[in-house]
Coordinates of C-alpha atoms and ligand atoms in Angstrom, one line a residue:
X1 CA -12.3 -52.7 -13.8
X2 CA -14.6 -55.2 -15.3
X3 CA -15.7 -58.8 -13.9
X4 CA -13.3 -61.1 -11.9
X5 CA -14.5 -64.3 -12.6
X6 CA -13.1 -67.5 -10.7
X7 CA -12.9 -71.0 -11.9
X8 CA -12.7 -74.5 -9.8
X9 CA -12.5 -77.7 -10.0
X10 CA -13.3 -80.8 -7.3
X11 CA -11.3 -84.0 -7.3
X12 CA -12.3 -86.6 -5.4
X13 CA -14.9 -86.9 -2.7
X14 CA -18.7 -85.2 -2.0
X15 CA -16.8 -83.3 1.7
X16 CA -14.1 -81.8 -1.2
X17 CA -17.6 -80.4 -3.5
X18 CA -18.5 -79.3 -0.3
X19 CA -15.1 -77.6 1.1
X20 CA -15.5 -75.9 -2.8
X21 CA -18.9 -74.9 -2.5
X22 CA -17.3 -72.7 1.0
X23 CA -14.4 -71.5 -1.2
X24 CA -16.6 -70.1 -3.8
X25 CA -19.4 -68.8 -1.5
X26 CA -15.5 -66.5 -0.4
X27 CA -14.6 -65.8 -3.9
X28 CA -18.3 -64.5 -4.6
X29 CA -18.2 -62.3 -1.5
X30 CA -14.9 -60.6 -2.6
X31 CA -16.5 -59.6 -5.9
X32 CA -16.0 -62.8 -8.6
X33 CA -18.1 -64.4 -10.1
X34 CA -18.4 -68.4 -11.3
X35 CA -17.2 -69.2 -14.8
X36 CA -16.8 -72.6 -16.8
X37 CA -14.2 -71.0 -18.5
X38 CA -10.5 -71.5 -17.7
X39 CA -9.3 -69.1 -19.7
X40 CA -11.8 -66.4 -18.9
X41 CA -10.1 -66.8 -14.8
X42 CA -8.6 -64.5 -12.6
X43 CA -8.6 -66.7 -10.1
X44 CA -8.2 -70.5 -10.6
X45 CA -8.6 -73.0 -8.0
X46 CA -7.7 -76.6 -7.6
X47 CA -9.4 -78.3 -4.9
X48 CA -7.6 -81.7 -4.6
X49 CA -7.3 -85.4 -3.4
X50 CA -5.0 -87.5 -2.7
X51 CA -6.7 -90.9 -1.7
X52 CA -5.2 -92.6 -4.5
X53 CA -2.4 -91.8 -7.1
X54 CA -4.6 -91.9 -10.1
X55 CA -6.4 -88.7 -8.3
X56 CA -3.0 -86.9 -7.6
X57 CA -1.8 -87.5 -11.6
X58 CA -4.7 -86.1 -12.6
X59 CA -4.2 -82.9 -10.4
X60 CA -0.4 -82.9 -11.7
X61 CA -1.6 -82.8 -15.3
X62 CA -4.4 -79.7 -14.7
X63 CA -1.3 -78.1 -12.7
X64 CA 0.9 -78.4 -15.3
X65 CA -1.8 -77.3 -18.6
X66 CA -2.4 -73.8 -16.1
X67 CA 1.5 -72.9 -17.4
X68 CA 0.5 -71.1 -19.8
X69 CA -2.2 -69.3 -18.5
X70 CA 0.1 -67.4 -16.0
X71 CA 2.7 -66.9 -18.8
X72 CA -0.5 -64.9 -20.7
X73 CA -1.2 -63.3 -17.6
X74 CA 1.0 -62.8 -14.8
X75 CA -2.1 -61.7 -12.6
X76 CA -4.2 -64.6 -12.9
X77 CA -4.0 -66.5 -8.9
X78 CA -3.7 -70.1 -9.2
X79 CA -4.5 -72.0 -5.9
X80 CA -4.1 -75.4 -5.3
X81 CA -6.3 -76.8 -2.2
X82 CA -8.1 -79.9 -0.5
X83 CA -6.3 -83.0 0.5
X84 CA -3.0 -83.0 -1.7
X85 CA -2.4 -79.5 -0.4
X86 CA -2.5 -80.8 2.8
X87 CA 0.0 -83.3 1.8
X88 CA 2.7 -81.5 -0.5
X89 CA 2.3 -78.4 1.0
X90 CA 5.6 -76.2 -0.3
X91 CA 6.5 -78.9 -2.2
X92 CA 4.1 -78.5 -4.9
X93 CA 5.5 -74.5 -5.3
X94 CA 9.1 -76.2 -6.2
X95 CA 7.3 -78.7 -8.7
X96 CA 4.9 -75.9 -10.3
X97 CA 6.3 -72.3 -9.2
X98 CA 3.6 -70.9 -11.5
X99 CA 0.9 -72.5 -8.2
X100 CA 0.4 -69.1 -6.7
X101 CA -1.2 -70.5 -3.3
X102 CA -1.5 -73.8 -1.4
X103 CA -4.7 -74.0 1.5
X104 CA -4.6 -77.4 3.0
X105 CA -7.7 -78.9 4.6
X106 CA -7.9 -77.0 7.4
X107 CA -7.5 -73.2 5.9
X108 CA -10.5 -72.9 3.7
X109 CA -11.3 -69.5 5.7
X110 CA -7.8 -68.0 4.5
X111 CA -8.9 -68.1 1.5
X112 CA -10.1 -64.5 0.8
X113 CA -6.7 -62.8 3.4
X114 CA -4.1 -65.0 1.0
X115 CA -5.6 -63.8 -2.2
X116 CA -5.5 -60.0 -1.1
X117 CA -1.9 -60.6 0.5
X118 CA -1.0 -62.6 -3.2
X119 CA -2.9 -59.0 -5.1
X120 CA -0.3 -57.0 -3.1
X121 CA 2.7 -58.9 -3.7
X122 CA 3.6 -61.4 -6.1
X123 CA 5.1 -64.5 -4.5
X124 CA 4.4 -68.3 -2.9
X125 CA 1.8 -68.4 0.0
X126 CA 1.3 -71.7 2.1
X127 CA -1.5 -72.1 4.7
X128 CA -1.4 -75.6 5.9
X129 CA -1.1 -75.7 9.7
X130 CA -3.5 -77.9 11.2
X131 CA -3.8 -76.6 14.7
X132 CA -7.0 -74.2 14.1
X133 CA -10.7 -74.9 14.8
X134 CA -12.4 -77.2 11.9
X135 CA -15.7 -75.8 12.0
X136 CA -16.0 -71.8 10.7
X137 CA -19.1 -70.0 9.6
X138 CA -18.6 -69.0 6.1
X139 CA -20.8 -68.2 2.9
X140 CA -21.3 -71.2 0.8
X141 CA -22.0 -70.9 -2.9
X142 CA -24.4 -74.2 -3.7
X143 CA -23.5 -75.1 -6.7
X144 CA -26.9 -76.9 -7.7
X145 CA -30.8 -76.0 -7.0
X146 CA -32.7 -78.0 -4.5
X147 CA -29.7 -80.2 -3.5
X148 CA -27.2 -79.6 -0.9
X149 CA -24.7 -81.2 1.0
X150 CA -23.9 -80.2 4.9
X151 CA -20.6 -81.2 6.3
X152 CA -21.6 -82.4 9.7
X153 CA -17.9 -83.5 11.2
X154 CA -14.5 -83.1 9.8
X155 CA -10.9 -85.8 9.8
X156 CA -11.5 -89.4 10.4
X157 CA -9.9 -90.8 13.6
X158 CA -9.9 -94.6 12.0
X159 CA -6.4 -95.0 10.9
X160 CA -7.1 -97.7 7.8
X161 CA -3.7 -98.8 7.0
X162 CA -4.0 -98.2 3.7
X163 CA -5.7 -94.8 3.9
X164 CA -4.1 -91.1 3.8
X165 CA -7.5 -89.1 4.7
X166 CA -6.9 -89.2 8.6
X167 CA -3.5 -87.6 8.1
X168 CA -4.6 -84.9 5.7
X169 CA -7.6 -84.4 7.0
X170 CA -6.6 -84.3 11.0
X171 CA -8.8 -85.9 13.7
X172 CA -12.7 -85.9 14.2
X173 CA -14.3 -82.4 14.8
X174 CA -17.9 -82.4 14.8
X175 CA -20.2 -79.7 14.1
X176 CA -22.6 -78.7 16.9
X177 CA -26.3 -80.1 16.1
X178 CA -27.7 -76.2 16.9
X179 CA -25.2 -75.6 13.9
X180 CA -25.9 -78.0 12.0
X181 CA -29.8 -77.7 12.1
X182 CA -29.3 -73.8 11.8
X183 CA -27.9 -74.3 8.4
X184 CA -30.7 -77.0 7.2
X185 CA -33.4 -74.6 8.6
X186 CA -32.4 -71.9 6.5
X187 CA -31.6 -74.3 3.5
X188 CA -35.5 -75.3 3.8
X189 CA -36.8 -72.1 3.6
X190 CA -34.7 -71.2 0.7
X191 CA -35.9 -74.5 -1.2
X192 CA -33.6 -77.1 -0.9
X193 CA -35.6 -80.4 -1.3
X194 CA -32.6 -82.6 -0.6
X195 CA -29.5 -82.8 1.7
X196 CA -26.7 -85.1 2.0
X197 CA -25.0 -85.4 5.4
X198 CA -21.0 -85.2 5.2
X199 CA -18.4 -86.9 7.1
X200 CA -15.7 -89.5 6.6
X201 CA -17.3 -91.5 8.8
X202 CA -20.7 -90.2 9.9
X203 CA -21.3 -93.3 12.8
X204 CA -18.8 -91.4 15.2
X205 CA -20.7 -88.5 14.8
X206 CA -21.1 -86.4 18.3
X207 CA -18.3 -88.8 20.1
X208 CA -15.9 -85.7 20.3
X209 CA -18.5 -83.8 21.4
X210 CA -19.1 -85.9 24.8
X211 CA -22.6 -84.7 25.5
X212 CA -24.2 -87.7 24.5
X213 CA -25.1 -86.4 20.8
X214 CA -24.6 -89.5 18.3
X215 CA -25.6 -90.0 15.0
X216 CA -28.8 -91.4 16.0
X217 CA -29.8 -88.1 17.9
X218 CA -28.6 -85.9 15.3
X219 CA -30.7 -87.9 12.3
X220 CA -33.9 -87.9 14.4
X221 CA -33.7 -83.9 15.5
X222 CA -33.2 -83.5 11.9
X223 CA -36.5 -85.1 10.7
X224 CA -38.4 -81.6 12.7
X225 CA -37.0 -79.7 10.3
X226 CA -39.4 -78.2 7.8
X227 CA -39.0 -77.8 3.8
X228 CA -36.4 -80.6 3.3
X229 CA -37.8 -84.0 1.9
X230 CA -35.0 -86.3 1.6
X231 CA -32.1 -86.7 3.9
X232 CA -29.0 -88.9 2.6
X233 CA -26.0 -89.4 4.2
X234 CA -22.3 -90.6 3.7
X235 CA -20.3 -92.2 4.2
X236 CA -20.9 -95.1 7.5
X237 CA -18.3 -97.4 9.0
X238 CA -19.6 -100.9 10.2
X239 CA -17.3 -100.4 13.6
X240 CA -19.5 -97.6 14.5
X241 CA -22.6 -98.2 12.9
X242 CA -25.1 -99.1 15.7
X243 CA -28.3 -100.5 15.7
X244 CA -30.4 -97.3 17.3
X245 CA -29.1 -95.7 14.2
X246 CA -30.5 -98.1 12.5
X247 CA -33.8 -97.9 13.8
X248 CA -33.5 -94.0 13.2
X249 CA -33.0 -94.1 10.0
X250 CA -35.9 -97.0 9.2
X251 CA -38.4 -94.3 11.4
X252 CA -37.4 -91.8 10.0
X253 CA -39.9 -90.1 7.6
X254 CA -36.7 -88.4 5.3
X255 CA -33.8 -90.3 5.6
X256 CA -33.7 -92.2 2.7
X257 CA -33.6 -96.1 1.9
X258 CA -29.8 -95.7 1.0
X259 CA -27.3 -97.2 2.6
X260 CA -23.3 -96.8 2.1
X261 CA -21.1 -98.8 3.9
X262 CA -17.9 -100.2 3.1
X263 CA -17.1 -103.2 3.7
X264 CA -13.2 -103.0 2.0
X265 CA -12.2 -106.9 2.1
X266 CA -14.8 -110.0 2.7
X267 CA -11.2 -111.7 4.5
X268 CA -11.3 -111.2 8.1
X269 CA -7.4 -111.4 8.1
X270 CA -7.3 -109.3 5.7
X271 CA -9.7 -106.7 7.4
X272 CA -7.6 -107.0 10.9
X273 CA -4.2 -105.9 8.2
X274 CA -6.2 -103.1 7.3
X275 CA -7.4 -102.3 11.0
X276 CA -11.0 -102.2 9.6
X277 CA -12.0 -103.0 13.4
X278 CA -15.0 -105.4 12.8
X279 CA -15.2 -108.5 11.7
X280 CA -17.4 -109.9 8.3
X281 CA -19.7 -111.7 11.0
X282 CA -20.3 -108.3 12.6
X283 CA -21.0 -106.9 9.6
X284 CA -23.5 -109.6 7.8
X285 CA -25.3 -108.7 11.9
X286 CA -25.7 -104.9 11.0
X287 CA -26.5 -105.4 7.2
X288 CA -29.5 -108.4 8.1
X289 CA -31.0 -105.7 10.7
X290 CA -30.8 -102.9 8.4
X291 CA -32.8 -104.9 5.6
X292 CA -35.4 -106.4 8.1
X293 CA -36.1 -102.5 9.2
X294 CA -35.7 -101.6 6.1
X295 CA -36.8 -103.7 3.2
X296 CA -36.5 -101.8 0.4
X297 CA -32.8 -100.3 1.3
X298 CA -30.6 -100.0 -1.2
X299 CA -27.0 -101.4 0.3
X300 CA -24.3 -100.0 -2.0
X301 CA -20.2 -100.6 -0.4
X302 CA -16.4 -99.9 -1.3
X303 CA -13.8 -102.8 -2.2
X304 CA -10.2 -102.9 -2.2
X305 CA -8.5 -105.1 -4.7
X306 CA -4.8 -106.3 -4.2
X307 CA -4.5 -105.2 -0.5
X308 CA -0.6 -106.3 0.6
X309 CA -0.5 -109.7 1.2
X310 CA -3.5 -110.6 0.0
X311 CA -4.0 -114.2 -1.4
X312 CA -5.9 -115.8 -3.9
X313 CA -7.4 -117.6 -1.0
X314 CA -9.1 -114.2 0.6
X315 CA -9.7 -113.0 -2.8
X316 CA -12.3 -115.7 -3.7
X317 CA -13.4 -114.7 0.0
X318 CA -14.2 -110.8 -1.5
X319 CA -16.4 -112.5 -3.8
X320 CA -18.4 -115.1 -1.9
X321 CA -18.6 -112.1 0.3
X322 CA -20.2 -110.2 -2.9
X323 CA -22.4 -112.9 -3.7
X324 CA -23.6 -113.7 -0.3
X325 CA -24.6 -109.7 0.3
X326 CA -25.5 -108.8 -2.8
X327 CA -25.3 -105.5 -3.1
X328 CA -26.9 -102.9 -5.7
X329 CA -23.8 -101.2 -6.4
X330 CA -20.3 -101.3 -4.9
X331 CA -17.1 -98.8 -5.8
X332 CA -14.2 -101.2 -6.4
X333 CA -10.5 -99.4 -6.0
X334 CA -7.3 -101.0 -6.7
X335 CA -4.9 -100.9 -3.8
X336 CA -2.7 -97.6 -4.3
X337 CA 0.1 -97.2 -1.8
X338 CA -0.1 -94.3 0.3
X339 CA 3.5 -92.9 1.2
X340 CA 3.4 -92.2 5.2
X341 CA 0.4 -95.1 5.5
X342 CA 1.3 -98.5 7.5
X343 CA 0.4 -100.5 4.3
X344 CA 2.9 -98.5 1.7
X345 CA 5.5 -100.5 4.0
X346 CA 3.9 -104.0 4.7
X347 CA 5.4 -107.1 2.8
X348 CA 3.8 -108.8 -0.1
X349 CA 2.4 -105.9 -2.1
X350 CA 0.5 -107.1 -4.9
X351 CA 1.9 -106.8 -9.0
X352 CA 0.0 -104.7 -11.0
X353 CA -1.3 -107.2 -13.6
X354 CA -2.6 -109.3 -10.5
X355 CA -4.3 -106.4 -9.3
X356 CA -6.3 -105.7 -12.3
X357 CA -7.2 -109.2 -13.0
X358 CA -8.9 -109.4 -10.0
X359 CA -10.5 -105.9 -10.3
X360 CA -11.7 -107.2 -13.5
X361 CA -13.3 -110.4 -11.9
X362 CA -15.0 -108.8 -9.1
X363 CA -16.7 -106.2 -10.9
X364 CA -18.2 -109.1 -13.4
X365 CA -19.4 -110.6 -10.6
X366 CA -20.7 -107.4 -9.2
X367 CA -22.0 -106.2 -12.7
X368 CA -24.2 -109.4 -13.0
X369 CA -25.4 -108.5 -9.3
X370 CA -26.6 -105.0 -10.2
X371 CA -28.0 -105.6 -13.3
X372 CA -30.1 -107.9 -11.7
X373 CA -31.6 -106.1 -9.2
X374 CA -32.2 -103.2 -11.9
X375 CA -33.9 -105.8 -13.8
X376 CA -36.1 -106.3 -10.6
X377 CA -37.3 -102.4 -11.1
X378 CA -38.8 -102.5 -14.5
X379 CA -42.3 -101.5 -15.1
X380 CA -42.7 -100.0 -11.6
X381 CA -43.5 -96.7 -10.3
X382 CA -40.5 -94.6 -8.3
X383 CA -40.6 -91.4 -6.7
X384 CA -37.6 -89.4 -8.0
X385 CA -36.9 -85.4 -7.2
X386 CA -35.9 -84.0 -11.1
X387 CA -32.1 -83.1 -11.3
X388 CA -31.8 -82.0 -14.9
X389 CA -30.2 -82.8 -18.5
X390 CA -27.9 -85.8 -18.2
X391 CA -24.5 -84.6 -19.0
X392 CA -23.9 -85.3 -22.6
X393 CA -27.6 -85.1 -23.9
X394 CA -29.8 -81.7 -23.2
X395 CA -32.7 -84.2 -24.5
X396 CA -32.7 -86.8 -21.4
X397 CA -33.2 -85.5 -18.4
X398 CA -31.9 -88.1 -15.1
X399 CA -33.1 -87.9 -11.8
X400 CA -32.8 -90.2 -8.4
X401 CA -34.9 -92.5 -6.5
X402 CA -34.8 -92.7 -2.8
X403 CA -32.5 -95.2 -3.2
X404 CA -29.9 -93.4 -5.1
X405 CA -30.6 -95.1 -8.4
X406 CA -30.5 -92.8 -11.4
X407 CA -33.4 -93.1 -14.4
X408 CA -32.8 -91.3 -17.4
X409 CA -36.1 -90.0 -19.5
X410 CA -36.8 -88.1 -22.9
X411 CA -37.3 -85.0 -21.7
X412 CA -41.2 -84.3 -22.6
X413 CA -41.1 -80.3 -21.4
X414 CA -43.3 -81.7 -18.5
X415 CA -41.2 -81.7 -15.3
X416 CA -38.8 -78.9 -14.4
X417 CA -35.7 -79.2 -12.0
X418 CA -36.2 -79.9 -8.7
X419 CA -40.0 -81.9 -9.0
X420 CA -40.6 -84.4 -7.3
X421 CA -42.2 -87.0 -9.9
X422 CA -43.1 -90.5 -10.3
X423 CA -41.1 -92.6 -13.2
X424 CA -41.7 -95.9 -14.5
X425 CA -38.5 -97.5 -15.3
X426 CA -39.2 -99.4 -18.7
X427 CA -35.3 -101.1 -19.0
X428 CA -32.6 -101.6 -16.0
X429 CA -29.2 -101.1 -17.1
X430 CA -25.8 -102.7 -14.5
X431 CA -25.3 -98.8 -14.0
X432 CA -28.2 -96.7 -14.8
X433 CA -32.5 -97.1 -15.5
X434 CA -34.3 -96.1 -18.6
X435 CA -37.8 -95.0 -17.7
X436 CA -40.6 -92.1 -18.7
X437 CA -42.6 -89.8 -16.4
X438 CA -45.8 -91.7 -15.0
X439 CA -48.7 -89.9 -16.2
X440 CA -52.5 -90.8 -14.4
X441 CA -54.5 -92.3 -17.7
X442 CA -57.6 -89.8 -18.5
Ligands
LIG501 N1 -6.0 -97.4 -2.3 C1 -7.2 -97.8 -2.9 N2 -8.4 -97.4 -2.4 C2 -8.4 -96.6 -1.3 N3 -9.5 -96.1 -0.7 C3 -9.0 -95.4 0.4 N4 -7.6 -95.4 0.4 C4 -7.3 -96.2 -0.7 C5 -6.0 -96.6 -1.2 N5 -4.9 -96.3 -0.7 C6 -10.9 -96.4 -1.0 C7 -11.6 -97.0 0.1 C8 -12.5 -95.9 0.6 C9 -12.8 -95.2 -0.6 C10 -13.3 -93.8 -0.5 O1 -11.5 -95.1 -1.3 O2 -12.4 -98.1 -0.4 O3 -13.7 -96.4 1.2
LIG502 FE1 -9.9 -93.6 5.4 FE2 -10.7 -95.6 7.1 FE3 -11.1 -93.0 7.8 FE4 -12.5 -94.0 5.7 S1 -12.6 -94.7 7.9 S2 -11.5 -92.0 5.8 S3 -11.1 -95.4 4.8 S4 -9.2 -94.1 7.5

């Protein structure tokens, strides 16, 4: 027999790369190997979201393109994992029977027992219980050099109205800290430069864990560890965010000057609707801390547009909000009803047009925000670790600052993957810098 090869693809969020990096480190062990070529695939997976219905279409579409595949050969296992899994579990086998397995969130280590059980007998295979322990040891394939992300808790206990993760993804689990550090250790003496802490919401880190771990503790036991140089983190919720995790991360020689944290609505009514479970007062407290310990952080956030029953009146709120923070970047979502979620059934859901328009206006506003502050970077020197050819030109090469920023350069054949080197940013774009590698004069 020649090569297996195996092909996936990631919808969705950094924990879902992450859950794929665990399913390929699997497919590896059995034999396969990675290819970026569908059709070369003896095994396809599909690992999936289901946040918003624009993620789920998209899945619907790949599912339905693999048809043909399977007619061509009968052999080829197609597996459909991650979040919508979790959701449509047998369901999605009577929408696509030609979906060979479905592994919900919890069953990543099934993996390798379903595909052998699929080898010896052609049929449907579901493993979506969510009963079983969160955390397993298993080989992880890292998809990149010098950059890794660690999943340090699973589930999300907050119960946003509007959001589907904590019923997909189950309830907090974290990860021991002697596990966590295990895996970091070994990732610094294989070269890793840079890793990015995973968890729906990293602030309640350690609180299911009732030994007095916390985020705090975890971040500064972190900072002994040799090898790594940057430690970034996502994402934070402002109910949980504290201020000794603040200070943590503003001592802290490797946790980075980024911050995430979403701040969804700048309407306190609107933020109780969505049981957010702090208040914009609260929040303008954590983020004025954060930027006297830390004054050059970099504050990006997440918006929700057309929330059920939100008015004009707590839109222009979102945007005073917007201006008031001014933040270097913020992810803006239109409002997409969640079947099972509180808000799919709450009065006054917004029209679609209405929706959009205001999309539209906040991310002027926002645009105008971040182009300025990108402005504010030109003709200085940042430290940036090399992550390679931008996607659609092998000539510029991108790489990021401590602050998450990404500066594209001609590549010169000076720098190789993984340096870290400084750049001088020459133009700020609203989404991106244009800069060249600082070289010392003489
Ligand atoms: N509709 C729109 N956006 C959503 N998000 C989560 N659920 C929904 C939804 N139903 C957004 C939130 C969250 C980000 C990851 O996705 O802003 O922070
Ligand atoms: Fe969803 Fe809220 Fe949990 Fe984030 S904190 S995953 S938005 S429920």
């Amino acid at each position: 027999m020649g090569e297996k090869y195996y092909f996936i693809i990631s919808y969705g969020c950094q924990t879902n790369i992450s859950d794929s990096e665990r399913y390929a480190g699997q497919l590896e062990e059995l034999g396969y190997r990675m290819t970026e070529n569908m059709e070369l695939a003896d095994v396809i997976l599909l690992n999936t979201c289901c946040v918003r219905e624009t993620a789920e279409d998209k899945t619907l579409g790949k599912i339905g393109e693999l048809k043909h595949l399977k007619k061509r050969n009968p052999d080829l296992i197609i597996a459909v994992t991650g979040c919508m899994a979790q959701e449509w579990q047998d369901k999605l086998f009577h929408r696509a029977p030609h979906i060979d397995l479905v592994i919900g969130t919890h069953n990543i280590h099934k993996l390798v027992s379903l595909i052998e059980e699929r080898q010896k007998k052609s049929d449907h295979y579901l493993a979506a219980d969510m009963t079983v322990p969160a955390f397993h040891d298993l080989p992880t394939r890292h998809f990149r050099d010098f950059f890794a992300w660690v999943p340090i808790m699973n589930g999300c206990n907050k119960f946003c109205t509007y959001c589907i993760v904590p019923y997909v993804r189950g309830r907090e689990v974290s990860r021991s800290v002697e596990n966590i550090a295990k895996e970091i250790k070994k990732l610094g003496t294989q070269g890793f430069k840079e890793i990015t802490l995973l968890g729906q919401n990293v602030n309640s880190y350690g609180q299911d864990l009732k030994n007095g771990t916390d985020f705090s503790t975890l971040i500064r036991q972190i900072e002994e560890i040799e090898g790594i140089e940057r430690v970034r983190y996502m994402t934070s919720h402002p109910k949980d965010m504290t201020f000794a995790m603040i200070d943590a991360m503003a001592e802290s020689k490797k946790v980075v000057n980024h911050m995430h944290l979403p701040i969804q609505s700048g309407s306190d009514e609107l933020l109780k609707k969505m049981n957010r479970g702090y208040t914009t007062a609260h929040y303008l407290e954590l983020i004025e801390y954060a930027r006297r310990r830390i004054p050059d952080l970099v504050l990006t956030t997440d918006i929700i547009v057309g929330f059920p029953g939100e008015t004009e009146e707590m839109f222009e709120e979102t945007l005073h909000f917007l201006e008031k923070t001014r933040y270097d970047m913020a992810y803006t979502f239109i409002y997409s009803p969640r079947t099972g979620t509180p808000a799919a059934k709450m009065p006054d859901q917004i029209p679609q047009d209405v929706k959009s328009l205001r999309l539209r206006k906040l991310m002027d506003i926002q645009n105008t925000i971040s182009l300025s502050y990108n402005k504010e970077m030109e003709n200085k020197i940042y430290s940036v670790i090399v992550e390679g050819p931008t996607k659609n030109d092998e000539n510029h090469w991108f790489g990021r600052t401590t602050g998450n920023k990404m500066i594209i350069w001609e590549n010169d054949n000076t720098v190789a993957v993984g340096d870290t080197v400084p750049v001088v940013v020459d133009k700020g774009q609203t989404w991106v810098l244009k800069g060249h590698i600082w070289k010392q004069e003489g």
